[in-house]
PDB file of C-alpha atoms in Angstrom:
ATOM      1  CA  SER A   3     -17.674  26.182  57.236  1.00 59.00           C
ATOM      2  CA  LEU A   4     -20.415  24.429  55.250  1.00 65.00           C
ATOM      3  CA  SER A   5     -20.051  21.464  52.881  1.00 73.00           C
ATOM      4  CA  VAL A   6     -22.791  20.749  50.324  1.00 68.00           C
ATOM      5  CA  ILE A   7     -23.277  18.733  47.143  1.00 72.00           C
ATOM      6  CA  TYR A   8     -24.364  20.517  44.009  1.00 66.00           C
ATOM      7  CA  GLN A   9     -28.059  19.814  43.548  1.00 69.00           C
ATOM      8  CA  ARG A  10     -29.795  22.853  42.073  1.00 69.00           C
ATOM      9  CA  ALA A  11     -28.964  25.152  39.238  1.00 65.00           C
ATOM     10  CA  ASP A  12     -29.945  28.273  41.234  1.00 67.00           C
ATOM     11  CA  SER A  13     -28.007  27.439  44.387  1.00 71.00           C
ATOM     12  CA  PHE A  14     -24.424  26.548  45.125  1.00 68.00           C
ATOM     13  CA  ARG A  15     -22.223  25.579  42.228  1.00 73.00           C
ATOM     14  CA  PHE A  16     -18.955  23.716  42.205  1.00 73.00           C
ATOM     15  CA  GLY A  17     -16.183  26.152  42.979  1.00 68.00           C
ATOM     16  CA  ASP A  18     -18.208  28.446  45.271  1.00 69.00           C
ATOM     17  CA  SER A  19     -16.142  29.297  48.390  1.00 67.00           C
ATOM     18  CA  SER A  20     -18.505  31.411  50.506  1.00 68.00           C
ATOM     19  CA  VAL A  21     -22.113  32.334  51.098  1.00 68.00           C
ATOM     20  CA  GLU A  22     -23.832  35.349  52.720  1.00 70.00           C
ATOM     21  CA  ILE A  23     -26.248  34.412  55.490  1.00 71.00           C
ATOM     22  CA  GLY A  24     -28.676  36.980  56.975  1.00 69.00           C
ATOM     23  CA  PHE A  25     -30.867  36.616  60.069  1.00 70.00           C
ATOM     24  CA  GLY A  26     -32.496  39.280  62.262  1.00 70.00           C
ATOM     25  CA  GLY A  27     -30.760  42.072  60.459  1.00 71.00           C
ATOM     26  CA  VAL A  28     -27.409  40.443  60.930  1.00 76.00           C
ATOM     27  CA  SER A  29     -25.449  39.028  58.013  1.00 73.00           C
ATOM     28  CA  LEU A  30     -22.295  37.059  57.889  1.00 73.00           C
ATOM     29  CA  THR A  31     -20.113  35.351  55.352  1.00 72.00           C
ATOM     30  CA  LEU A  32     -19.815  31.610  55.756  1.00 71.00           C
ATOM     31  CA  ALA A  33     -17.115  29.589  54.064  1.00 76.00           C
ATOM     32  CA  VAL A  34     -18.607  26.878  51.871  1.00 71.00           C
ATOM     33  CA  SER A  35     -17.270  23.903  49.995  1.00 77.00           C
ATOM     34  CA  VAL A  36     -19.401  22.590  47.066  1.00 77.00           C
ATOM     35  CA  SER A  37     -18.588  19.118  45.738  1.00 85.00           C
ATOM     36  CA  ARG A  38     -19.635  17.787  42.333  1.00 89.00           C
ATOM     37  CA  ALA A  39     -22.894  15.875  42.022  1.00 89.00           C
ATOM     38  CA  GLU A  40     -23.167  12.489  40.329  1.00 93.00           C
ATOM     39  CA  TYR A  41     -25.133  11.833  37.170  1.00 95.00           C
ATOM     40  CA  ASP A  42     -27.883   9.262  37.554  1.00 94.00           C
ATOM     41  CA  ILE A  43     -26.883   6.633  35.009  1.00 95.00           C
ATOM     42  CA  SER A  44     -29.072   3.882  36.443  1.00 93.00           C
ATOM     43  CA  GLY A  45     -31.136   3.975  33.259  1.00 92.00           C
ATOM     44  CA  VAL A  46     -28.109   3.488  31.024  1.00 95.00           C
ATOM     45  CA  SER A  47     -27.028  -0.053  30.113  1.00 94.00           C
ATOM     46  CA  PHE A  48     -24.011  -1.291  28.204  1.00 95.00           C
ATOM     47  CA  LEU A  49     -25.050  -4.654  26.802  1.00 93.00           C
ATOM     48  CA  ALA A  50     -22.767  -7.549  25.927  1.00 94.00           C
ATOM     49  CA  ASN A  51     -22.962  -8.388  22.255  1.00 94.00           C
ATOM     50  CA  GLU A  52     -22.780 -11.695  20.384  1.00 95.00           C
ATOM     51  CA  ALA A  53     -22.649 -11.392  16.611  1.00 96.00           C
ATOM     52  CA  ILE A  54     -21.891 -13.486  13.536  1.00 97.00           C
ATOM     53  CA  TYR A  55     -18.812 -12.548  11.507  1.00 97.00           C
ATOM     54  CA  ASP A  56     -19.716 -10.526   8.423  1.00 95.00           C
ATOM     55  CA  GLY A  57     -16.530  -8.545   7.836  1.00 94.00           C
ATOM     56  CA  GLY A  58     -17.827  -5.549   9.801  1.00 95.00           C
ATOM     57  CA  TYR A  59     -16.694  -4.098  13.129  1.00 96.00           C
ATOM     58  CA  LYS A  60     -18.575  -5.421  16.159  1.00 96.00           C
ATOM     59  CA  SER A  61     -18.827  -3.828  19.609  1.00 96.00           C
ATOM     60  CA  ALA A  62     -21.136  -3.710  22.634  1.00 95.00           C
ATOM     61  CA  LYS A  63     -24.426  -1.840  22.488  1.00 92.00           C
ATOM     62  CA  ILE A  64     -25.544   1.114  24.633  1.00 93.00           C
ATOM     63  CA  SER A  65     -29.154   1.193  25.807  1.00 93.00           C
ATOM     64  CA  GLY A  66     -31.116   3.908  27.620  1.00 94.00           C
ATOM     65  CA  ILE A  67     -31.049   7.709  27.654  1.00 94.00           C
ATOM     66  CA  LEU A  68     -28.053   9.654  28.905  1.00 95.00           C
ATOM     67  CA  PRO A  69     -29.019  12.190  31.588  1.00 95.00           C
ATOM     68  CA  ILE A  70     -28.862  15.978  31.362  1.00 95.00           C
ATOM     69  CA  GLY A  71     -27.577  17.832  34.423  1.00 92.00           C
ATOM     70  CA  LEU A  72     -29.483  20.466  36.348  1.00 89.00           C
ATOM     71  CA  ASP A  73     -27.192  22.954  34.753  1.00 89.00           C
ATOM     72  CA  GLY A  74     -28.463  21.884  31.318  1.00 92.00           C
ATOM     73  CA  ILE A  75     -25.218  20.199  30.281  1.00 93.00           C
ATOM     74  CA  PRO A  76     -25.683  16.600  29.016  1.00 95.00           C
ATOM     75  CA  LEU A  77     -23.589  13.564  29.771  1.00 96.00           C
ATOM     76  CA  THR A  78     -22.100  12.002  26.659  1.00 96.00           C
ATOM     77  CA  ALA A  79     -20.683   8.544  26.100  1.00 96.00           C
ATOM     78  CA  THR A  80     -18.378   6.889  23.574  1.00 96.00           C
ATOM     79  CA  VAL A  81     -18.058   3.152  22.870  1.00 96.00           C
ATOM     80  CA  VAL A  82     -14.441   1.992  22.663  1.00 96.00           C
ATOM     81  CA  GLY A  83     -13.252  -1.523  21.810  1.00 96.00           C
ATOM     82  CA  GLY A  84     -14.502  -4.481  19.818  1.00 96.00           C
ATOM     83  CA  GLY A  85     -13.273  -6.356  16.784  1.00 96.00           C
ATOM     84  CA  VAL A  86     -13.891  -7.703  13.301  1.00 96.00           C
ATOM     85  CA  GLY A  87     -12.699 -11.299  13.299  1.00 96.00           C
ATOM     86  CA  VAL A  88     -13.901 -14.236  15.366  1.00 97.00           C
ATOM     87  CA  GLY A  89     -12.898 -13.913  19.021  1.00 96.00           C
ATOM     88  CA  GLU A  90     -13.667 -12.490  22.461  1.00 97.00           C
ATOM     89  CA  TYR A  91     -13.266  -8.730  22.966  1.00 97.00           C
ATOM     90  CA  THR A  92     -13.772  -6.200  25.763  1.00 97.00           C
ATOM     91  CA  ALA A  93     -15.644  -3.013  24.985  1.00 97.00           C
ATOM     92  CA  MET A  94     -15.738   0.103  27.198  1.00 97.00           C
ATOM     93  CA  LEU A  95     -18.384   2.807  27.521  1.00 97.00           C
ATOM     94  CA  VAL A  96     -16.446   5.994  28.250  1.00 97.00           C
ATOM     95  CA  PHE A  97     -18.397   8.970  29.669  1.00 97.00           C
ATOM     96  CA  ALA A  98     -17.620  12.653  29.230  1.00 97.00           C
ATOM     97  CA  THR A  99     -19.214  15.992  30.219  1.00 96.00           C
ATOM     98  CA  ASP A 100     -18.423  19.688  29.952  1.00 95.00           C
ATOM     99  CA  SER A 101     -20.150  20.386  33.260  1.00 92.00           C
ATOM    100  CA  GLU A 102     -18.056  21.565  36.192  1.00 90.00           C
ATOM    101  CA  ASN A 103     -20.829  20.619  38.584  1.00 90.00           C
ATOM    102  CA  TYR A 104     -20.920  16.862  37.873  1.00 93.00           C
ATOM    103  CA  LYS A 105     -18.496  14.034  38.281  1.00 94.00           C
ATOM    104  CA  THR A 106     -17.632  12.031  35.168  1.00 96.00           C
ATOM    105  CA  PRO A 107     -18.875   8.457  35.769  1.00 96.00           C
ATOM    106  CA  GLU A 108     -16.411   5.594  35.673  1.00 95.00           C
ATOM    107  CA  PRO A 109     -16.358   3.571  32.432  1.00 96.00           C
ATOM    108  CA  ILE A 110     -18.632   0.543  32.058  1.00 96.00           C
ATOM    109  CA  PHE A 111     -17.235  -2.636  30.526  1.00 96.00           C
ATOM    110  CA  ALA A 112     -18.991  -5.284  28.429  1.00 96.00           C
ATOM    111  CA  SER A 113     -17.910  -8.367  26.470  1.00 97.00           C
ATOM    112  CA  VAL A 114     -18.146  -8.738  22.716  1.00 97.00           C
ATOM    113  CA  ARG A 115     -18.142 -12.146  21.072  1.00 97.00           C
ATOM    114  CA  VAL A 116     -17.837 -12.629  17.304  1.00 97.00           C
ATOM    115  CA  LEU A 117     -18.870 -16.093  16.093  1.00 97.00           C
ATOM    116  CA  PRO A 118     -17.784 -17.736  12.821  1.00 97.00           C
ATOM    117  CA  LEU A 119     -19.979 -17.458   9.752  1.00 97.00           C
ATOM    118  CA  GLU A 120     -21.243 -20.845   8.561  1.00 97.00           C
ATOM    119  CA  VAL A 121     -20.790 -21.327   4.818  1.00 97.00           C
ATOM    120  CA  GLY A 122     -21.606 -24.269   2.575  1.00 97.00           C
ATOM    121  CA  VAL A 123     -18.824 -25.977   0.621  1.00 98.00           C
ATOM    122  CA  ILE A 124     -19.509 -26.447  -3.084  1.00 98.00           C
ATOM    123  CA  TRP A 125     -17.677 -29.438  -4.573  1.00 98.00           C
ATOM    124  CA  GLY A 126     -16.507 -29.925  -8.124  1.00 97.00           C
ATOM    125  CA  SER A 127     -16.445 -33.252  -9.986  1.00 96.00           C
ATOM    126  CA  THR A 128     -15.835 -36.252  -7.733  1.00 97.00           C
ATOM    127  CA  ASP A 129     -15.272 -38.798 -10.536  1.00 97.00           C
ATOM    128  CA  PHE A 130     -11.805 -39.279 -12.020  1.00 98.00           C
ATOM    129  CA  VAL A 131      -9.952 -41.753 -14.213  1.00 98.00           C
ATOM    130  CA  TYR A 132      -6.542 -43.070 -13.181  1.00 97.00           C
ATOM    131  CA  ASP A 133      -3.651 -41.287 -14.877  1.00 96.00           C
ATOM    132  CA  GLY A 134      -0.837 -41.798 -12.380  1.00 95.00           C
ATOM    133  CA  THR A 135      -1.154 -38.351 -10.772  1.00 97.00           C
ATOM    134  CA  PRO A 136      -2.748 -37.393  -7.418  1.00 97.00           C
ATOM    135  CA  ARG A 137      -6.429 -36.615  -7.814  1.00 97.00           C
ATOM    136  CA  LEU A 138      -8.740 -34.500  -5.643  1.00 96.00           C
ATOM    137  CA  PRO A 139     -12.052 -32.718  -6.223  1.00 97.00           C
ATOM    138  CA  ASP A 140     -12.024 -28.923  -6.242  1.00 97.00           C
ATOM    139  CA  ALA A 141     -14.004 -27.048  -3.582  1.00 98.00           C
ATOM    140  CA  TYR A 142     -15.014 -23.447  -2.900  1.00 98.00           C
ATOM    141  CA  PHE A 143     -17.475 -21.343  -0.931  1.00 97.00           C
ATOM    142  CA  VAL A 144     -19.090 -17.943  -1.388  1.00 97.00           C
ATOM    143  CA  ASN A 145     -18.143 -15.425   1.324  1.00 95.00           C
ATOM    144  CA  GLU A 146     -20.197 -12.662   2.929  1.00 93.00           C
ATOM    145  CA  LYS A 147     -19.438 -10.335  -0.002  1.00 93.00           C
ATOM    146  CA  GLY A 148     -20.577 -12.842  -2.603  1.00 94.00           C
ATOM    147  CA  VAL A 149     -17.008 -13.613  -3.664  1.00 96.00           C
ATOM    148  CA  ARG A 150     -16.074 -17.171  -4.622  1.00 97.00           C
ATOM    149  CA  ILE A 151     -13.238 -18.385  -2.374  1.00 97.00           C
ATOM    150  CA  PRO A 152     -11.253 -21.529  -3.427  1.00 97.00           C
ATOM    151  CA  LEU A 153     -10.536 -23.985  -0.619  1.00 98.00           C
ATOM    152  CA  SER A 154      -7.564 -26.199   0.121  1.00 97.00           C
ATOM    153  CA  VAL A 155      -8.517 -29.866   0.168  1.00 98.00           C
ATOM    154  CA  ASP A 156      -6.792 -32.806   1.892  1.00 97.00           C
ATOM    155  CA  GLY A 157      -6.990 -36.476   0.947  1.00 97.00           C
ATOM    156  CA  ALA A 158      -5.353 -36.748  -2.502  1.00 97.00           C
ATOM    157  CA  ARG A 159      -5.074 -40.284  -3.915  1.00 97.00           C
ATOM    158  CA  VAL A 160      -3.215 -41.756  -6.893  1.00 97.00           C
ATOM    159  CA  ARG A 161      -4.396 -45.369  -7.189  1.00 97.00           C
ATOM    160  CA  ALA A 162      -7.760 -46.344  -8.634  1.00 97.00           C
ATOM    161  CA  GLY A 163     -10.443 -46.906  -6.013  1.00 96.00           C
ATOM    162  CA  LEU A 164     -13.907 -46.002  -4.762  1.00 95.00           C
ATOM    163  CA  GLU A 165     -15.099 -43.626  -2.031  1.00 95.00           C
ATOM    164  CA  TYR A 166     -11.898 -41.906  -1.060  1.00 97.00           C
ATOM    165  CA  LEU A 167     -12.562 -39.122   1.475  1.00 98.00           C
ATOM    166  CA  ALA A 168     -11.711 -35.494   0.667  1.00 98.00           C
ATOM    167  CA  VAL A 169     -11.782 -32.865   3.429  1.00 98.00           C
ATOM    168  CA  ALA A 170     -12.003 -29.115   2.748  1.00 98.00           C
ATOM    169  CA  ILE A 171     -10.015 -26.802   5.044  1.00 97.00           C
ATOM    170  CA  SER A 172     -11.394 -23.465   6.253  1.00 96.00           C
ATOM    171  CA  PRO A 173      -9.187 -20.541   5.163  1.00 95.00           C
ATOM    172  CA  SER A 174      -9.605 -18.776   8.535  1.00 95.00           C
ATOM    173  CA  GLN A 175     -11.286 -19.003  11.903  1.00 96.00           C
ATOM    174  CA  ASN A 176     -13.942 -16.579  10.632  1.00 97.00           C
ATOM    175  CA  TYR A 177     -15.665 -19.359   8.664  1.00 97.00           C
ATOM    176  CA  ARG A 178     -17.197 -22.649   9.736  1.00 97.00           C
ATOM    177  CA  LEU A 179     -17.515 -25.004   6.792  1.00 97.00           C
ATOM    178  CA  LYS A 180     -20.715 -26.958   6.260  1.00 97.00           C
ATOM    179  CA  ASN A 181     -20.537 -30.041   4.013  1.00 96.00           C
ATOM    180  CA  ALA A 182     -16.751 -30.014   4.438  1.00 97.00           C
ATOM    181  CA  GLU A 183     -16.313 -33.694   3.470  1.00 97.00           C
ATOM    182  CA  SER A 184     -16.939 -35.413   0.169  1.00 97.00           C
ATOM    183  CA  TYR A 185     -16.252 -38.868  -1.263  1.00 97.00           C
ATOM    184  CA  PHE A 186     -14.602 -39.230  -4.650  1.00 98.00           C
ATOM    185  CA  ASN A 187     -13.773 -42.094  -7.021  1.00 98.00           C
ATOM    186  CA  ILE A 188     -10.841 -42.907  -9.309  1.00 98.00           C
ATOM    187  CA  ALA A 189     -11.940 -45.319 -12.038  1.00 98.00           C
ATOM    188  CA  LYS A 190      -9.633 -47.782 -13.751  1.00 97.00           C
ATOM    189  CA  ALA A 191      -8.155 -46.517 -16.998  1.00 97.00           C
ATOM    190  CA  ASP A 192      -8.077 -48.206 -20.407  1.00 97.00           C
ATOM    191  CA  TYR A 193      -4.779 -48.984 -22.093  1.00 96.00           C
ATOM    192  CA  ASP A 194      -4.318 -47.322 -25.468  1.00 95.00           C
ATOM    193  CA  MET A 195      -4.097 -50.354 -27.722  1.00 93.00           C
ATOM    194  CA  SER A 196      -4.400 -48.407 -30.976  1.00 92.00           C
ATOM    195  CA  GLY A 197      -0.729 -48.947 -31.811  1.00 92.00           C
ATOM    196  CA  VAL A 198      -0.643 -52.712 -31.156  1.00 93.00           C
ATOM    197  CA  PHE A 199      -0.233 -55.053 -34.141  1.00 92.00           C
ATOM    198  CA  LEU A 200       1.179 -58.459 -35.069  1.00 92.00           C
ATOM    199  CA  SER A 201       4.760 -58.614 -36.226  1.00 91.00           C
ATOM    200  CA  SER A 202       3.556 -60.510 -39.307  1.00 90.00           C
ATOM    201  CA  THR A 203       0.404 -62.350 -40.369  1.00 90.00           C
ATOM    202  CA  ASP A 204       1.260 -64.024 -43.702  1.00 93.00           C
ATOM    203  CA  PHE A 205       4.039 -66.478 -44.408  1.00 95.00           C
ATOM    204  CA  VAL A 206       4.822 -68.944 -47.189  1.00 95.00           C
ATOM    205  CA  TYR A 207       5.785 -72.515 -46.399  1.00 95.00           C
ATOM    206  CA  ASP A 208       9.476 -73.149 -46.840  1.00 93.00           C
ATOM    207  CA  GLY A 209      10.024 -75.919 -44.332  1.00 93.00           C
ATOM    208  CA  THR A 210      11.244 -73.600 -41.544  1.00 95.00           C
ATOM    209  CA  GLU A 211       9.417 -72.550 -38.381  1.00 95.00           C
ATOM    210  CA  LYS A 212       7.452 -69.333 -38.571  1.00 95.00           C
ATOM    211  CA  ARG A 213       6.655 -67.242 -35.473  1.00 95.00           C
ATOM    212  CA  ILE A 214       4.504 -64.201 -34.670  1.00 95.00           C
ATOM    213  CA  SER A 215       4.540 -61.692 -31.761  1.00 95.00           C
ATOM    214  CA  LEU A 216       2.715 -58.573 -30.592  1.00 94.00           C
ATOM    215  CA  VAL A 217       4.385 -55.246 -31.373  1.00 94.00           C
ATOM    216  CA  GLY A 218       3.686 -51.773 -29.929  1.00 93.00           C
ATOM    217  CA  LEU A 219       2.328 -52.838 -26.543  1.00 95.00           C
ATOM    218  CA  PRO A 220       1.843 -49.908 -24.133  1.00 94.00           C
ATOM    219  CA  LEU A 221       4.165 -49.488 -21.190  1.00 94.00           C
ATOM    220  CA  GLY A 222       2.995 -51.690 -18.335  1.00 93.00           C
ATOM    221  CA  ILE A 223       1.844 -54.684 -20.437  1.00 96.00           C
ATOM    222  CA  THR A 224       4.181 -57.666 -20.603  1.00 95.00           C
ATOM    223  CA  VAL A 225       3.649 -60.820 -22.647  1.00 95.00           C
ATOM    224  CA  LEU A 226       4.333 -63.893 -20.512  1.00 95.00           C
ATOM    225  CA  GLY A 227       3.843 -66.371 -23.318  1.00 95.00           C
ATOM    226  CA  TYR A 228       2.010 -67.318 -26.525  1.00 94.00           C
ATOM    227  CA  THR A 229      -0.101 -70.249 -27.675  1.00 95.00           C
ATOM    228  CA  ASP A 230      -0.145 -71.258 -31.387  1.00 94.00           C
ATOM    229  CA  ALA A 231       2.220 -68.425 -32.190  1.00 95.00           C
ATOM    230  CA  SER A 232       4.709 -70.641 -34.057  1.00 95.00           C
ATOM    231  CA  ALA A 233       4.316 -73.318 -36.741  1.00 95.00           C
ATOM    232  CA  THR A 234       6.111 -74.951 -39.673  1.00 96.00           C
ATOM    233  CA  GLU A 235       3.334 -76.452 -41.744  1.00 95.00           C
ATOM    234  CA  ALA A 236       1.065 -74.460 -44.042  1.00 95.00           C
ATOM    235  CA  GLY A 237      -2.297 -73.513 -42.559  1.00 95.00           C
ATOM    236  CA  SER A 238      -4.335 -70.855 -40.752  1.00 95.00           C
ATOM    237  CA  TYR A 239      -3.744 -70.326 -37.064  1.00 95.00           C
ATOM    238  CA  THR A 240      -5.341 -68.454 -34.170  1.00 95.00           C
ATOM    239  CA  ALA A 241      -2.805 -67.537 -31.536  1.00 95.00           C
ATOM    240  CA  SER A 242      -3.396 -66.323 -27.986  1.00 94.00           C
ATOM    241  CA  ALA A 243      -1.175 -64.345 -25.623  1.00 95.00           C
ATOM    242  CA  LEU A 244      -0.862 -64.562 -21.852  1.00 94.00           C
ATOM    243  CA  ILE A 245      -0.182 -61.042 -20.588  1.00 95.00           C
ATOM    244  CA  SER A 246       0.637 -59.303 -17.326  1.00 96.00           C
ATOM    245  CA  TYR A 247      -0.656 -55.775 -16.610  1.00 97.00           C
ATOM    246  CA  ASP A 248      -1.552 -53.372 -13.781  1.00 96.00           C
ATOM    247  CA  THR A 249      -4.836 -54.952 -12.683  1.00 96.00           C
ATOM    248  CA  GLU A 250      -5.344 -52.408  -9.867  1.00 96.00           C
ATOM    249  CA  ASN A 251      -5.408 -49.346 -12.067  1.00 97.00           C
ATOM    250  CA  TYR A 252      -6.303 -50.594 -15.559  1.00 97.00           C
ATOM    251  CA  ASN A 253      -9.130 -52.488 -17.190  1.00 97.00           C
ATOM    252  CA  PRO A 254      -8.187 -55.687 -19.075  1.00 95.00           C
ATOM    253  CA  PRO A 255      -6.474 -54.727 -22.364  1.00 94.00           C
ATOM    254  CA  ALA A 256      -8.366 -55.508 -25.557  1.00 89.00           C
ATOM    255  CA  LEU A 257      -5.890 -57.442 -27.716  1.00 89.00           C
ATOM    256  CA  PRO A 258      -6.396 -57.581 -31.484  1.00 84.00           C
ATOM    257  CA  PRO A 259      -7.314 -60.950 -33.038  1.00 86.00           C
ATOM    258  CA  LEU A 260      -4.142 -63.009 -33.381  1.00 92.00           C
ATOM    259  CA  LEU A 261      -4.940 -64.566 -36.758  1.00 94.00           C
ATOM    260  CA  TRP A 262      -2.103 -65.637 -39.045  1.00 95.00           C
ATOM    261  CA  ARG A 263      -1.351 -68.140 -41.785  1.00 95.00           C
ATOM    262  CA  ILE A 264       1.341 -70.013 -43.640  1.00 95.00           C
ATOM    263  CA  ALA A 265       0.457 -70.252 -47.320  1.00 95.00           C
ATOM    264  CA  PRO A 266       1.401 -73.408 -49.242  1.00 95.00           C
ATOM    265  CA  GLY A 267       4.722 -73.192 -51.037  1.00 91.00           C
ATOM    266  CA  GLU A 268       5.168 -73.638 -54.786  1.00 90.00           C
ATOM    267  CA  TYR A 269       7.469 -76.194 -56.357  1.00 88.00           C
ATOM    268  CA  ASP A 270      10.238 -74.735 -58.503  1.00 85.00           C
ATOM    269  CA  MET A 271       9.354 -76.165 -61.927  1.00 89.00           C
ATOM    270  CA  SER A 272      11.796 -74.080 -63.859  1.00 86.00           C
ATOM    271  CA  GLY A 273      14.062 -77.058 -64.555  1.00 87.00           C
ATOM    272  CA  VAL A 274      11.348 -79.431 -65.706  1.00 88.00           C
ATOM    273  CA  VAL A 275      11.255 -80.211 -69.518  1.00 89.00           C
ATOM    274  CA  PHE A 276       9.753 -82.843 -71.842  1.00 88.00           C
ATOM    275  CA  LEU A 277      12.213 -85.308 -73.334  1.00 87.00           C
ATOM    276  CA  ASP A 278      11.725 -86.032 -77.062  1.00 78.00           C
TER     277      ASP A 278
END
């Protein structure tokens, strides 16, 4: 018997089982076994791919020209495997052919790496005024589709202070944040003193002690004591108040002028008459 490999379109083909041989007027039938040939894929490459995340599917890339067999039937190939999000993937180049005369090549493997997209963080206002609630600047970025994406931010603070650090958090591994940190300030607040007034400002002398006090002070301000806030004799007085307040979070309160007076009394002359 004879064993050959398929190599020409006009000679043995895969599946042939015999051949007629003639020599010197004598012919005979010889059993033959024809095995499949191999495609020459040395010019075909399956290249590893490294790409930046953009929301699209990423896979390895095929390079070169797929061969056509001697029987005119081409070799085809399909790329299988890859991914969308950041990560490492394995892609496979799978071959196929309709030819009976050629072996189908084994798949070729390649790696696919998707890297995160770097995006810039855009910060909102970083200046606040103390109000007793946690404060943080807002932050967002614009994704690959042009959509504004709000970001979570760590580092909230309540007390007044300067240069607190806020840190933006990436919503997924597909994005690497640039400018992810920002400093922010919480300024001291002003007390609302619009409702503060003196309990009284005008008295009339009657021989008893007169006293004034501040009324309507905002929550958080306490009067520790007064100076010149009480008197008996008639006259004009300028009082002062020693106060306690939240010095960490508030500016010094602006107290109204503590001016008050005791007017001179009048004698009761209703019982006075001339005699004769």
